[in-house]
Short mmCIF file of C-alpha atoms in Angstrom, two decimals:
data_model
loop_
_atom_site.label_atom_id
_atom_site.label_comp_id
_atom_site.label_asym_id
_atom_site.label_seq_id
_atom_site.Cartn_x
_atom_site.Cartn_y
_atom_site.Cartn_z
CA MET A 1 59.60 17.72 -5.53
CA ALA A 2 58.50 14.92 -8.08
CA THR A 3 61.89 13.21 -7.66
CA HIS A 4 61.57 13.60 -4.10
CA MET A 5 57.98 11.57 -4.10
CA SER A 6 59.41 8.96 -6.28
CA ARG A 7 62.26 8.30 -3.76
CA CYS A 8 59.67 7.80 -1.11
CA ARG A 9 57.35 5.70 -3.23
CA THR A 10 60.53 3.43 -3.87
CA TRP A 11 61.58 3.25 -0.14
CA GLY A 12 58.30 2.07 0.69
CA ARG A 13 58.37 -0.77 -1.79
CA VAL A 14 61.78 -1.81 -0.02
CA GLN A 15 60.42 -1.45 3.40
CA ARG A 16 57.59 -3.88 2.41
CA PHE A 17 59.19 -6.37 0.21
CA GLY A 18 62.67 -6.24 1.27
CA ILE A 19 65.71 -5.07 -0.90
CA ALA A 20 66.28 -8.51 -2.69
CA ALA A 21 62.58 -8.73 -3.44
CA TYR A 22 62.49 -5.15 -4.71
CA ARG A 23 65.80 -5.70 -7.09
CA LYS A 24 64.06 -8.91 -8.34
CA TYR A 25 60.53 -7.28 -9.46
CA SER A 26 61.86 -3.85 -10.31
CA SER A 27 63.36 -4.92 -13.58
CA GLY A 28 59.84 -6.20 -14.73
CA SER A 29 60.37 -9.73 -14.86
CA GLY A 30 59.95 -12.64 -12.42
CA TYR A 31 56.41 -11.16 -10.63
CA PRO A 32 55.22 -14.27 -8.60
CA ASN A 33 51.77 -15.96 -9.96
CA ILE A 34 49.93 -15.36 -6.90
CA SER A 35 46.19 -15.57 -6.77
CA LEU A 36 43.93 -12.53 -6.44
CA SER A 37 42.13 -14.55 -3.21
CA ALA A 38 45.48 -15.22 -1.72
CA PRO A 39 47.02 -12.68 1.05
CA LEU A 40 49.98 -10.61 -0.21
CA PRO A 41 53.44 -10.67 1.50
CA GLY A 42 53.79 -8.18 4.01
CA ILE A 43 50.34 -6.75 3.98
CA PRO A 44 48.12 -7.09 7.28
CA LYS A 45 44.88 -9.40 6.96
CA PRO A 46 41.86 -7.13 6.08
CA VAL A 47 39.12 -7.02 8.70
CA PHE A 48 35.66 -6.35 7.01
CA ALA A 49 32.56 -5.01 8.30
CA ALA A 50 29.77 -7.21 9.56
CA VAL A 51 26.16 -7.24 11.05
CA ASP A 52 25.49 -9.77 13.85
CA GLY A 53 22.30 -11.35 12.87
CA HIS A 54 19.16 -8.95 12.18
CA GLU A 55 20.00 -6.29 15.41
CA GLN A 56 20.12 -3.39 12.77
CA CYS A 57 16.88 -3.77 11.09
CA GLU A 58 14.94 -5.02 14.39
CA THR A 59 11.75 -3.17 15.27
CA LYS A 60 11.62 -2.10 18.71
CA ILE A 61 8.06 -2.04 20.39
CA THR A 62 7.28 -0.68 23.95
CA THR A 63 3.68 -0.57 25.21
CA LEU A 64 3.06 2.56 27.43
CA GLU A 65 0.83 2.35 30.90
CA ASN A 66 -2.32 3.73 28.97
CA GLY A 67 -2.05 0.99 26.36
CA LEU A 68 -0.51 3.00 23.69
CA LYS A 69 2.26 1.28 21.52
CA VAL A 70 5.41 2.88 20.50
CA ALA A 71 7.31 1.14 17.68
CA SER A 72 10.60 2.19 15.95
CA GLN A 73 12.90 1.29 13.34
CA ASN A 74 16.45 2.26 13.19
CA LYS A 75 17.62 3.83 9.90
CA PHE A 76 20.87 5.89 9.57
CA GLY A 77 20.39 9.24 8.20
CA GLN A 78 19.64 13.10 9.14
CA PHE A 79 15.79 12.81 8.66
CA CYS A 80 13.15 10.69 10.42
CA THR A 81 9.47 9.99 9.59
CA VAL A 82 7.34 9.80 12.75
CA GLY A 83 3.55 9.41 12.91
CA ILE A 84 0.54 8.20 14.90
CA LEU A 85 -1.54 5.49 13.34
CA VAL A 86 -5.42 4.93 14.46
CA ASN A 87 -7.35 2.07 14.16
CA SER A 88 -10.20 3.79 12.58
CA GLY A 89 -11.53 3.99 9.05
CA SER A 90 -14.52 4.04 6.77
CA ARG A 91 -15.36 0.29 8.00
CA HIS A 92 -16.04 1.57 11.64
CA GLU A 93 -18.79 4.02 10.56
CA THR A 94 -21.76 1.63 10.81
CA LYS A 95 -23.63 3.97 13.24
CA TYR A 96 -22.63 7.12 11.86
CA PRO A 97 -23.44 8.86 8.42
CA SER A 98 -20.42 7.47 5.99
CA GLY A 99 -17.52 9.67 5.23
CA ILE A 100 -16.34 10.60 8.93
CA ALA A 101 -12.89 9.20 8.29
CA HIS A 102 -12.37 11.07 4.91
CA PHE A 103 -13.56 14.07 6.74
CA PHE A 104 -10.68 13.72 9.27
CA GLU A 105 -8.37 13.20 6.32
CA LYS A 106 -9.10 16.81 4.86
CA LEU A 107 -9.54 18.36 8.49
CA ALA A 108 -6.14 16.94 9.61
CA PHE A 109 -3.37 19.14 10.87
CA SER A 110 -5.71 22.13 11.25
CA SER A 111 -5.61 24.68 14.17
CA THR A 112 -5.04 22.92 17.66
CA ALA A 113 -4.84 23.96 21.44
CA GLN A 114 -1.00 24.75 20.85
CA TYR A 115 -1.22 26.19 17.16
CA GLY A 116 -3.69 28.84 15.96
CA SER A 117 -3.96 27.70 12.42
CA LYS A 118 -2.62 25.14 9.82
CA ASP A 119 0.01 27.81 8.54
CA GLU A 120 1.35 27.95 12.26
CA ILE A 121 1.93 24.09 12.16
CA LEU A 122 3.57 24.36 8.40
CA LEU A 123 6.05 27.11 9.59
CA THR A 124 6.92 25.24 12.97
CA LEU A 125 7.52 22.13 10.74
CA GLU A 126 9.60 24.26 8.08
CA LYS A 127 12.30 25.31 10.92
CA HIS A 128 13.01 21.61 11.09
CA GLY A 129 12.86 20.79 7.36
CA GLY A 130 9.69 18.88 7.63
CA ILE A 131 6.20 18.03 5.82
CA CYS A 132 2.84 16.69 7.30
CA ASP A 133 0.30 14.37 5.86
CA CYS A 134 -2.81 12.66 6.91
CA GLN A 135 -4.18 9.58 4.91
CA THR A 136 -7.28 7.42 5.77
CA SER A 137 -8.26 3.69 4.32
CA ARG A 138 -10.89 1.52 5.25
CA ASP A 139 -9.29 0.40 8.37
CA THR A 140 -6.42 2.84 9.39
CA THR A 141 -6.21 6.56 9.79
CA MET A 142 -2.51 7.84 9.75
CA TYR A 143 -0.77 11.03 10.68
CA ALA A 144 2.47 11.45 9.79
CA VAL A 145 5.49 13.92 9.81
CA SER A 146 8.90 13.65 8.12
CA ALA A 147 11.54 16.17 9.55
CA GLU A 148 15.09 16.49 10.78
CA VAL A 149 16.08 13.99 13.59
CA LYS A 150 16.96 16.85 15.96
CA GLY A 151 13.30 18.36 15.91
CA LEU A 152 11.65 15.01 17.04
CA ASP A 153 10.41 16.60 20.69
CA THR A 154 8.52 19.42 18.26
CA VAL A 155 7.18 16.66 16.20
CA VAL A 156 5.66 14.51 18.63
CA SER A 157 4.43 17.62 20.55
CA LEU A 158 2.69 18.46 17.37
CA LEU A 159 1.55 14.98 16.55
CA SER A 160 -0.17 15.01 20.06
CA ASP A 161 -1.74 18.24 19.63
CA ALA A 162 -3.05 17.61 15.97
CA VAL A 163 -4.66 14.05 17.06
CA LEU A 164 -5.82 14.75 20.29
CA GLN A 165 -6.43 18.73 20.55
CA PRO A 166 -8.02 19.74 17.44
CA ARG A 167 -10.08 23.02 17.77
CA LEU A 168 -12.79 21.75 15.03
CA LEU A 169 -13.78 25.52 14.41
CA ASP A 170 -16.82 26.09 12.39
CA GLU A 171 -14.65 28.04 9.52
CA GLU A 172 -12.35 25.02 9.23
CA ILE A 173 -15.46 22.51 8.96
CA GLU A 174 -17.12 24.55 6.26
CA MET A 175 -13.70 24.67 4.43
CA THR A 176 -13.44 20.98 4.65
CA ARG A 177 -17.03 20.52 3.30
CA MET A 178 -16.05 22.62 0.08
CA ALA A 179 -13.09 20.51 -0.29
CA MET A 180 -15.14 17.35 0.04
CA ARG A 181 -17.73 18.50 -2.39
CA PHE A 182 -14.87 19.55 -5.04
CA GLU A 183 -13.00 16.32 -4.47
CA LEU A 184 -16.20 14.14 -5.12
CA GLU A 185 -16.68 16.13 -8.16
CA ASP A 186 -13.39 15.35 -9.63
CA LEU A 187 -13.63 11.84 -8.67
CA ASN A 188 -16.56 11.33 -11.32
CA MET A 189 -14.45 13.55 -13.96
CA ARG A 190 -11.25 12.27 -13.72
CA PRO A 191 -9.93 10.01 -16.61
CA ASP A 192 -8.52 7.49 -14.39
CA PRO A 193 -11.32 5.45 -12.97
CA GLU A 194 -9.57 3.34 -10.62
CA PRO A 195 -10.53 4.82 -7.47
CA LEU A 196 -14.17 4.87 -8.42
CA LEU A 197 -13.85 1.20 -9.62
CA THR A 198 -12.13 -0.02 -6.06
CA GLU A 199 -15.08 1.76 -4.13
CA MET A 200 -17.74 0.05 -6.37
CA ILE A 201 -16.11 -3.67 -6.07
CA HIS A 202 -15.85 -3.30 -2.51
CA ALA A 203 -19.48 -2.21 -2.42
CA ALA A 204 -20.48 -5.13 -4.43
CA ALA A 205 -18.18 -7.52 -2.54
CA TYR A 206 -19.59 -6.34 1.06
CA ARG A 207 -22.47 -5.10 0.27
CA GLY A 208 -23.48 -2.59 3.27
CA ASN A 209 -21.13 -3.67 5.89
CA THR A 210 -17.48 -3.25 7.22
CA VAL A 211 -15.16 -2.83 4.23
CA GLY A 212 -17.93 -2.42 1.81
CA LEU A 213 -18.83 1.02 3.49
CA PRO A 214 -17.79 3.96 1.24
CA ARG A 215 -14.58 5.07 1.55
CA PHE A 216 -15.28 8.54 0.14
CA CYS A 217 -17.79 10.76 1.86
CA PRO A 218 -21.28 10.21 -0.13
CA VAL A 219 -22.57 13.86 -1.06
CA GLU A 220 -25.62 13.61 1.25
CA SER A 221 -23.38 13.13 4.20
CA VAL A 222 -21.42 16.20 3.60
CA GLU A 223 -23.80 18.76 5.55
CA LYS A 224 -24.55 16.00 8.18
CA ILE A 225 -21.03 15.92 9.71
CA ASP A 226 -20.45 18.49 12.28
CA LYS A 227 -18.42 19.32 15.42
CA LYS A 228 -20.57 17.44 17.64
CA LEU A 229 -20.72 13.99 15.81
CA LEU A 230 -16.96 14.29 14.82
CA HIS A 231 -16.39 14.48 19.05
CA THR A 232 -19.04 11.31 19.28
CA TYR A 233 -16.85 9.45 16.95
CA LEU A 234 -13.45 10.29 18.37
CA ARG A 235 -14.65 9.63 21.93
CA SER A 236 -15.24 6.07 20.61
CA TYR A 237 -12.47 5.35 18.39
CA TYR A 238 -9.38 7.89 19.25
CA CYS A 239 -8.27 5.86 22.47
CA PRO A 240 -4.59 4.88 23.44
CA GLU A 241 -5.20 1.11 23.08
CA ARG A 242 -6.11 1.55 19.39
CA MET A 243 -2.97 3.87 18.51
CA VAL A 244 0.49 3.20 17.43
CA LEU A 245 3.20 5.86 17.66
CA ALA A 246 5.64 4.84 14.91
CA GLY A 247 8.96 6.20 14.21
CA VAL A 248 11.79 5.51 11.55
CA GLY A 249 15.29 7.00 11.85
CA ILE A 250 15.23 7.51 15.46
CA GLU A 251 16.37 5.89 18.68
CA HIS A 252 13.72 3.92 20.35
CA GLU A 253 14.26 5.27 23.78
CA GLN A 254 14.13 8.92 22.48
CA LEU A 255 10.84 8.17 20.73
CA VAL A 256 9.64 6.24 23.98
CA ALA A 257 10.65 9.43 26.40
CA CYS A 258 8.56 11.94 23.75
CA ALA A 259 5.69 9.47 24.05
CA ARG A 260 5.81 9.62 27.64
CA LYS A 261 5.91 13.27 27.64
CA TYR A 262 3.10 14.21 25.29
CA LEU A 263 0.82 11.15 24.80
CA LEU A 264 0.97 9.62 28.31
CA ASN A 265 -1.35 11.72 30.55
CA VAL A 266 -2.95 13.95 27.88
CA LYS A 267 -6.75 14.61 28.19
CA PRO A 268 -8.05 14.79 24.88
CA VAL A 269 -10.36 17.73 24.00
CA TRP A 270 -13.52 15.48 23.44
CA GLY A 271 -12.93 14.15 27.18
CA ALA A 272 -12.80 10.67 28.33
CA SER A 273 -12.61 7.98 25.50
CA THR A 274 -15.23 5.40 25.30
CA PRO A 275 -14.01 2.19 23.58
CA THR A 276 -16.95 0.33 24.64
CA ASN A 277 -18.86 1.74 21.66
CA VAL A 278 -16.31 0.23 19.12
CA ASP A 279 -17.98 -1.40 16.16
CA LEU A 280 -16.34 -4.86 16.22
CA SER A 281 -18.17 -6.34 13.28
CA VAL A 282 -16.39 -9.03 11.08
CA ALA A 283 -16.45 -8.56 7.40
CA GLN A 284 -19.31 -10.54 5.64
CA TYR A 285 -18.58 -11.33 2.31
CA THR A 286 -21.76 -11.12 -0.12
CA GLY A 287 -20.56 -10.99 -3.85
CA GLY A 288 -22.88 -9.01 -6.06
CA ILE A 289 -22.83 -6.42 -8.69
CA VAL A 290 -22.67 -2.65 -8.82
CA ARG A 291 -23.53 -0.77 -12.12
CA MET A 292 -23.10 2.80 -12.79
CA ASP A 293 -24.02 3.67 -16.58
CA LYS A 294 -22.12 6.75 -17.23
CA ASP A 295 -21.20 8.74 -20.90
CA MET A 296 -17.32 8.12 -20.83
CA SER A 297 -17.29 9.61 -24.41
CA ASP A 298 -15.46 13.04 -23.43
CA VAL A 299 -13.83 12.09 -20.30
CA SER A 300 -10.56 13.15 -21.80
CA LEU A 301 -10.81 15.76 -24.27
CA GLY A 302 -7.80 17.38 -26.14
CA PRO A 303 -5.99 16.59 -29.34
CA THR A 304 -5.45 13.20 -28.29
CA PRO A 305 -8.20 12.17 -26.51
CA ILE A 306 -8.78 8.97 -24.81
CA PRO A 307 -11.33 6.54 -26.62
CA GLU A 308 -14.64 5.66 -25.15
CA LEU A 309 -14.22 2.79 -22.86
CA THR A 310 -16.43 0.41 -20.83
CA HIS A 311 -14.60 -0.71 -17.42
CA ILE A 312 -15.01 -4.24 -15.82
CA MET A 313 -13.71 -5.31 -12.44
CA ILE A 314 -14.38 -9.01 -11.54
CA GLY A 315 -13.40 -10.01 -7.99
CA LEU A 316 -13.39 -13.01 -5.75
CA GLU A 317 -12.85 -13.45 -1.95
CA SER A 318 -9.17 -14.27 -0.83
CA CYS A 319 -7.96 -14.07 2.56
CA SER A 320 -6.93 -11.64 5.38
CA PHE A 321 -3.52 -10.53 5.76
CA LEU A 322 -3.23 -12.53 9.20
CA GLU A 323 -3.70 -15.71 7.56
CA ASP A 324 -0.80 -18.15 6.21
CA ASP A 325 -2.49 -18.08 2.67
CA PHE A 326 -1.71 -14.45 2.25
CA ILE A 327 1.73 -15.05 0.88
CA PRO A 328 0.45 -17.40 -1.71
CA PHE A 329 -2.14 -15.07 -2.91
CA ALA A 330 0.30 -12.11 -3.03
CA VAL A 331 2.32 -14.45 -5.35
CA LEU A 332 -0.67 -15.41 -7.41
CA ASN A 333 -1.45 -11.58 -7.71
CA MET A 334 2.24 -11.05 -8.90
CA MET A 335 1.82 -13.97 -11.30
CA MET A 336 -1.18 -12.29 -12.84
CA GLY A 337 0.55 -8.83 -13.18
CA GLY A 338 -0.95 -7.12 -15.94
CA GLY A 339 -1.24 -3.54 -16.60
CA GLY A 340 -1.88 -1.01 -19.64
CA SER A 341 -1.75 -1.65 -23.39
CA PHE A 342 0.89 0.83 -23.64
CA SER A 343 3.02 -0.12 -20.71
CA ALA A 344 6.80 -0.21 -21.82
CA GLY A 345 9.79 -2.31 -20.62
CA GLY A 346 11.26 -5.88 -20.21
CA PRO A 347 10.56 -8.77 -17.83
CA GLY A 348 11.28 -6.59 -14.84
CA LYS A 349 8.16 -4.56 -15.82
CA GLY A 350 5.94 -7.61 -15.86
CA MET A 351 5.60 -8.32 -19.46
CA PHE A 352 5.85 -11.91 -18.65
CA THR A 353 2.97 -12.13 -16.47
CA ARG A 354 -0.07 -13.94 -17.51
CA LEU A 355 -2.44 -10.70 -18.14
CA TYR A 356 0.10 -9.75 -20.63
CA LEU A 357 1.04 -12.90 -22.29
CA ASN A 358 -2.45 -14.30 -22.47
CA VAL A 359 -4.70 -11.22 -22.65
CA LEU A 360 -2.94 -8.22 -23.91
CA ASN A 361 -0.47 -9.76 -26.12
CA ARG A 362 -3.21 -11.59 -27.75
CA HIS A 363 -6.48 -9.14 -27.87
CA HIS A 364 -4.90 -6.11 -29.09
CA TRP A 365 -8.49 -4.22 -28.62
CA MET A 366 -7.96 -4.38 -24.84
CA TYR A 367 -6.94 -1.15 -23.31
CA ASN A 368 -6.01 -2.56 -19.56
CA ALA A 369 -6.01 -5.88 -17.83
CA THR A 370 -4.62 -5.72 -14.42
CA SER A 371 -4.58 -7.63 -11.13
CA TYR A 372 -5.44 -6.34 -7.84
CA HIS A 373 -5.15 -7.74 -4.14
CA HIS A 374 -6.70 -5.95 -1.26
CA SER A 375 -6.23 -7.46 2.04
CA TYR A 376 -8.00 -6.73 5.47
CA GLU A 377 -7.48 -8.08 9.11
CA ASP A 378 -10.73 -10.45 8.28
CA THR A 379 -11.20 -10.69 4.71
CA GLY A 380 -9.56 -10.11 1.19
CA LEU A 381 -10.64 -9.18 -2.35
CA LEU A 382 -8.31 -10.61 -5.52
CA CYS A 383 -9.84 -8.76 -8.38
CA ILE A 384 -8.94 -8.06 -12.13
CA HIS A 385 -9.87 -4.91 -13.98
CA ALA A 386 -10.03 -4.77 -17.56
CA SER A 387 -11.16 -2.06 -19.99
CA ALA A 388 -12.10 -1.89 -23.77
CA ASP A 389 -14.64 -0.61 -26.25
CA PRO A 390 -18.36 -0.94 -25.31
CA ARG A 391 -19.17 -3.02 -28.17
CA GLN A 392 -16.46 -5.68 -27.17
CA VAL A 393 -17.46 -5.76 -23.47
CA ARG A 394 -19.10 -9.34 -23.48
CA GLU A 395 -16.11 -10.70 -25.01
CA MET A 396 -13.78 -8.98 -22.88
CA VAL A 397 -15.42 -10.38 -19.68
CA GLU A 398 -15.15 -13.82 -21.17
CA ILE A 399 -11.43 -13.40 -21.37
CA ILE A 400 -11.29 -12.42 -17.98
CA THR A 401 -13.40 -15.31 -16.41
CA ARG A 402 -11.24 -17.98 -18.36
CA GLU A 403 -8.23 -16.26 -16.77
CA PHE A 404 -9.76 -16.82 -13.43
CA ILE A 405 -10.37 -20.30 -14.14
CA GLN A 406 -7.00 -21.12 -15.62
CA MET A 407 -5.35 -19.68 -12.28
CA ALA A 408 -6.48 -23.29 -10.76
CA GLU A 409 -4.24 -25.16 -13.36
CA THR A 410 -0.76 -25.99 -12.30
CA ALA A 411 1.63 -23.15 -12.69
CA GLY A 412 5.00 -23.46 -14.23
CA GLU A 413 7.91 -23.74 -12.28
CA MET A 414 9.79 -20.82 -13.85
CA GLU A 415 6.50 -18.78 -14.13
CA LEU A 416 6.24 -19.45 -10.18
CA GLU A 417 9.92 -18.64 -9.47
CA ARG A 418 9.60 -15.36 -11.54
CA ALA A 419 6.60 -14.23 -9.79
CA LYS A 420 8.17 -15.22 -6.17
CA THR A 421 11.69 -13.42 -7.40
CA GLN A 422 9.61 -10.32 -8.48
CA LEU A 423 7.54 -9.83 -5.11
CA LYS A 424 10.64 -9.88 -3.32
CA SER A 425 12.41 -7.57 -5.21
CA MET A 426 9.31 -5.24 -5.30
CA LEU A 427 9.03 -5.58 -1.25
CA MET A 428 12.74 -4.97 -0.84
CA MET A 429 12.94 -1.94 -3.19
CA ASN A 430 9.87 -0.09 -1.60
CA LEU A 431 11.23 -0.86 1.72
CA GLU A 432 14.31 1.40 0.67
CA SER A 433 11.91 4.36 1.33
CA ARG A 434 11.77 5.65 4.83
CA PRO A 435 7.95 6.98 4.47
CA VAL A 436 7.23 3.05 3.22
CA ILE A 437 9.01 1.69 6.39
CA PHE A 438 7.22 3.78 8.54
CA GLU A 439 3.85 2.65 7.23
CA ASP A 440 4.92 -1.00 7.04
CA VAL A 441 6.06 -0.68 10.58
CA GLY A 442 2.98 1.18 12.02
CA ARG A 443 0.23 -1.17 10.10
CA GLN A 444 1.72 -4.35 11.32
CA VAL A 445 2.30 -3.25 14.78
CA LEU A 446 -1.28 -1.89 14.69
CA ALA A 447 -2.80 -4.91 13.70
CA THR A 448 -0.67 -7.97 15.25
CA GLY A 449 1.50 -6.05 17.96
CA LYS A 450 4.62 -7.18 16.40
CA ARG A 451 6.35 -6.86 12.87
CA LYS A 452 7.68 -9.32 10.32
CA LEU A 453 11.05 -8.27 9.08
CA PRO A 454 11.78 -8.21 5.34
CA HIS A 455 13.87 -11.42 5.53
CA GLU A 456 11.20 -13.35 7.44
CA LEU A 457 8.79 -12.32 4.50
CA CYS A 458 11.16 -13.30 1.80
CA ASP A 459 11.50 -16.83 3.25
CA LEU A 460 7.73 -17.38 3.36
CA ILE A 461 7.49 -16.01 -0.38
CA SER A 462 10.58 -18.39 -1.33
CA ASN A 463 8.47 -21.56 0.47
CA VAL A 464 5.25 -20.85 -1.63
CA THR A 465 4.73 -24.07 -4.04
CA VAL A 466 2.90 -24.90 -7.14
CA SER A 467 0.07 -26.75 -4.75
CA ASP A 468 -0.21 -23.72 -2.83
CA ILE A 469 -1.12 -21.62 -5.85
CA LYS A 470 -3.76 -24.34 -6.93
CA ARG A 471 -5.05 -24.84 -3.36
CA VAL A 472 -5.60 -20.96 -2.72
CA THR A 473 -7.16 -20.69 -6.23
CA THR A 474 -9.65 -23.55 -6.01
CA LYS A 475 -10.83 -22.15 -2.64
CA MET A 476 -11.19 -18.82 -4.02
CA LEU A 477 -13.22 -19.93 -6.83
CA CYS A 478 -15.76 -21.25 -4.69
CA SER A 479 -16.97 -17.82 -3.72
CA LYS A 480 -19.54 -15.84 -5.56
CA PRO A 481 -17.96 -13.24 -7.59
CA ALA A 482 -18.04 -9.43 -6.87
CA VAL A 483 -18.63 -7.19 -10.01
CA ALA A 484 -18.32 -3.44 -10.78
CA ALA A 485 -18.99 -2.04 -14.36
CA LEU A 486 -18.56 1.55 -15.30
CA GLY A 487 -19.41 3.18 -18.66
CA ASP A 488 -21.83 2.32 -21.40
CA LEU A 489 -23.22 -1.01 -20.20
CA THR A 490 -25.22 -2.15 -23.10
CA GLU A 491 -23.01 -5.19 -23.74
CA VAL A 492 -22.16 -6.15 -20.10
CA PRO A 493 -23.57 -9.87 -19.21
CA SER A 494 -25.88 -10.40 -16.60
CA TYR A 495 -24.41 -11.27 -13.20
CA GLU A 496 -25.85 -14.69 -13.52
CA HIS A 497 -23.89 -15.42 -16.74
CA ILE A 498 -20.66 -14.39 -15.25
CA GLN A 499 -21.29 -16.33 -12.17
CA ALA A 500 -21.98 -19.28 -14.41
CA ALA A 501 -18.96 -18.77 -16.41
CA LEU A 502 -16.92 -18.72 -13.11
CA SER A 503 -18.51 -22.13 -11.88
CA SER A 504 -17.88 -23.91 -15.61
CA LYS A 505 -14.64 -25.73 -16.27
CA ASP A 506 -13.35 -23.57 -19.10
CA GLY A 507 -14.82 -20.07 -17.92
CA ARG A 508 -17.10 -19.50 -21.13
CA LEU A 509 -20.24 -17.38 -20.79
CA PRO A 510 -23.56 -19.10 -21.62
CA ARG A 511 -24.32 -18.67 -25.04
CA MET A 512 -27.01 -16.04 -26.31
CA TYR A 513 -29.18 -16.16 -29.18
CA ARG A 514 -30.66 -13.10 -30.60
CA LEU A 515 -33.06 -12.75 -33.52
CA PHE A 516 -32.11 -9.23 -34.00
CA ARG A 517 -28.90 -7.12 -33.18
#
């Protein structure tokens, strides 16, 4: 058998190269000096697969007769992510008790006209290997399902029912109230203060308006929210013109057909929509300070407890994500970077960002220095969060204000290129995930009616220059600071001193002289 196979291989070589060529090369000598890039004699020219333009990653958008937008992105695979995004969040609660959007997040996918309970919904999704989730932010509410592609019809039907036909039973509302109280209690006890500080910095920056309204339901609002109030809110904000049905991993025509079937002529359980009552307030940046004096000494008990820390977050107004300056601000945020003092890794982990090189590497007593950029359709906020021992808070605040002032100095070309490359790689890496693509498609179409593709964003990032960074930073430093302070606040500088430091040339706090310490 082996001899027969050997003879077959030999005859194959003879057929390809000819008898003379085979005799010449079979002895082991006289092999031609052919480049690897040159075509081999007798071998057909290879045909490589190619994508024409960007058709394969194009986002298709259709607007139905009732104003609902349907957006889809083709992504090959067995599973898809489909969801409904609503232009509704905590910023729209000016005329209502704060916390309605947060309430809907906990109440989502409960009993509907078609499903008797949440368990029924989950069992239906299980048949298609599916899971569901609802998330709310300051400007968007998102109902999403990931399931097998062949279950698309069931998924869209279920989404339509969950969004437009919720029963809002008394026992479900009471269970949601219990869940809210538990979450609020947990929020104040958890070791990670990030959610609380983010809430505080928004309250300081936009005092009493739009994105400054509470993202989490205040304790005093929990009992005020009932079925009647929820229906009044839904009547104003849950109308087709303020919704997008987004899908990733499915054919666009298939998704549009399902949308027409389940979302076109459906009467919501709360009756006709009244979009005239929508709050169209534009965010008003005010600046200011929110302080929360809190004992952080026992926040994390155990064999290796976290030491008592005071947390400070300082922010300045940036721009909305609709403006051209949004990309330079994103690059600036990446350039600042930062993280915790125990973060591990090399350059790819951000160890060459300014908050590592200038802050954490030089001041060992600081536990955290991280930059964040929050952006909305009409405003934005770039802030730095830092934490340290309560006795060293004043020095920590001065270090952060100096970093803000130094942002306006000319950035090095290598530093800028590194930040741009890191931002592009982070963008592309995140967009490998189907749920992330879904959220990106939904949010962009909801806000602008179209979607910028990843390669377009990468081109915009590549075009950012040193002068762009300097220009946006100079503009940002003209705004009043927003400050959030949490923990032992004995050594926290006054708001006026922080404002003076950010208005100075070197970012230093005004000197204080004390007779007694």
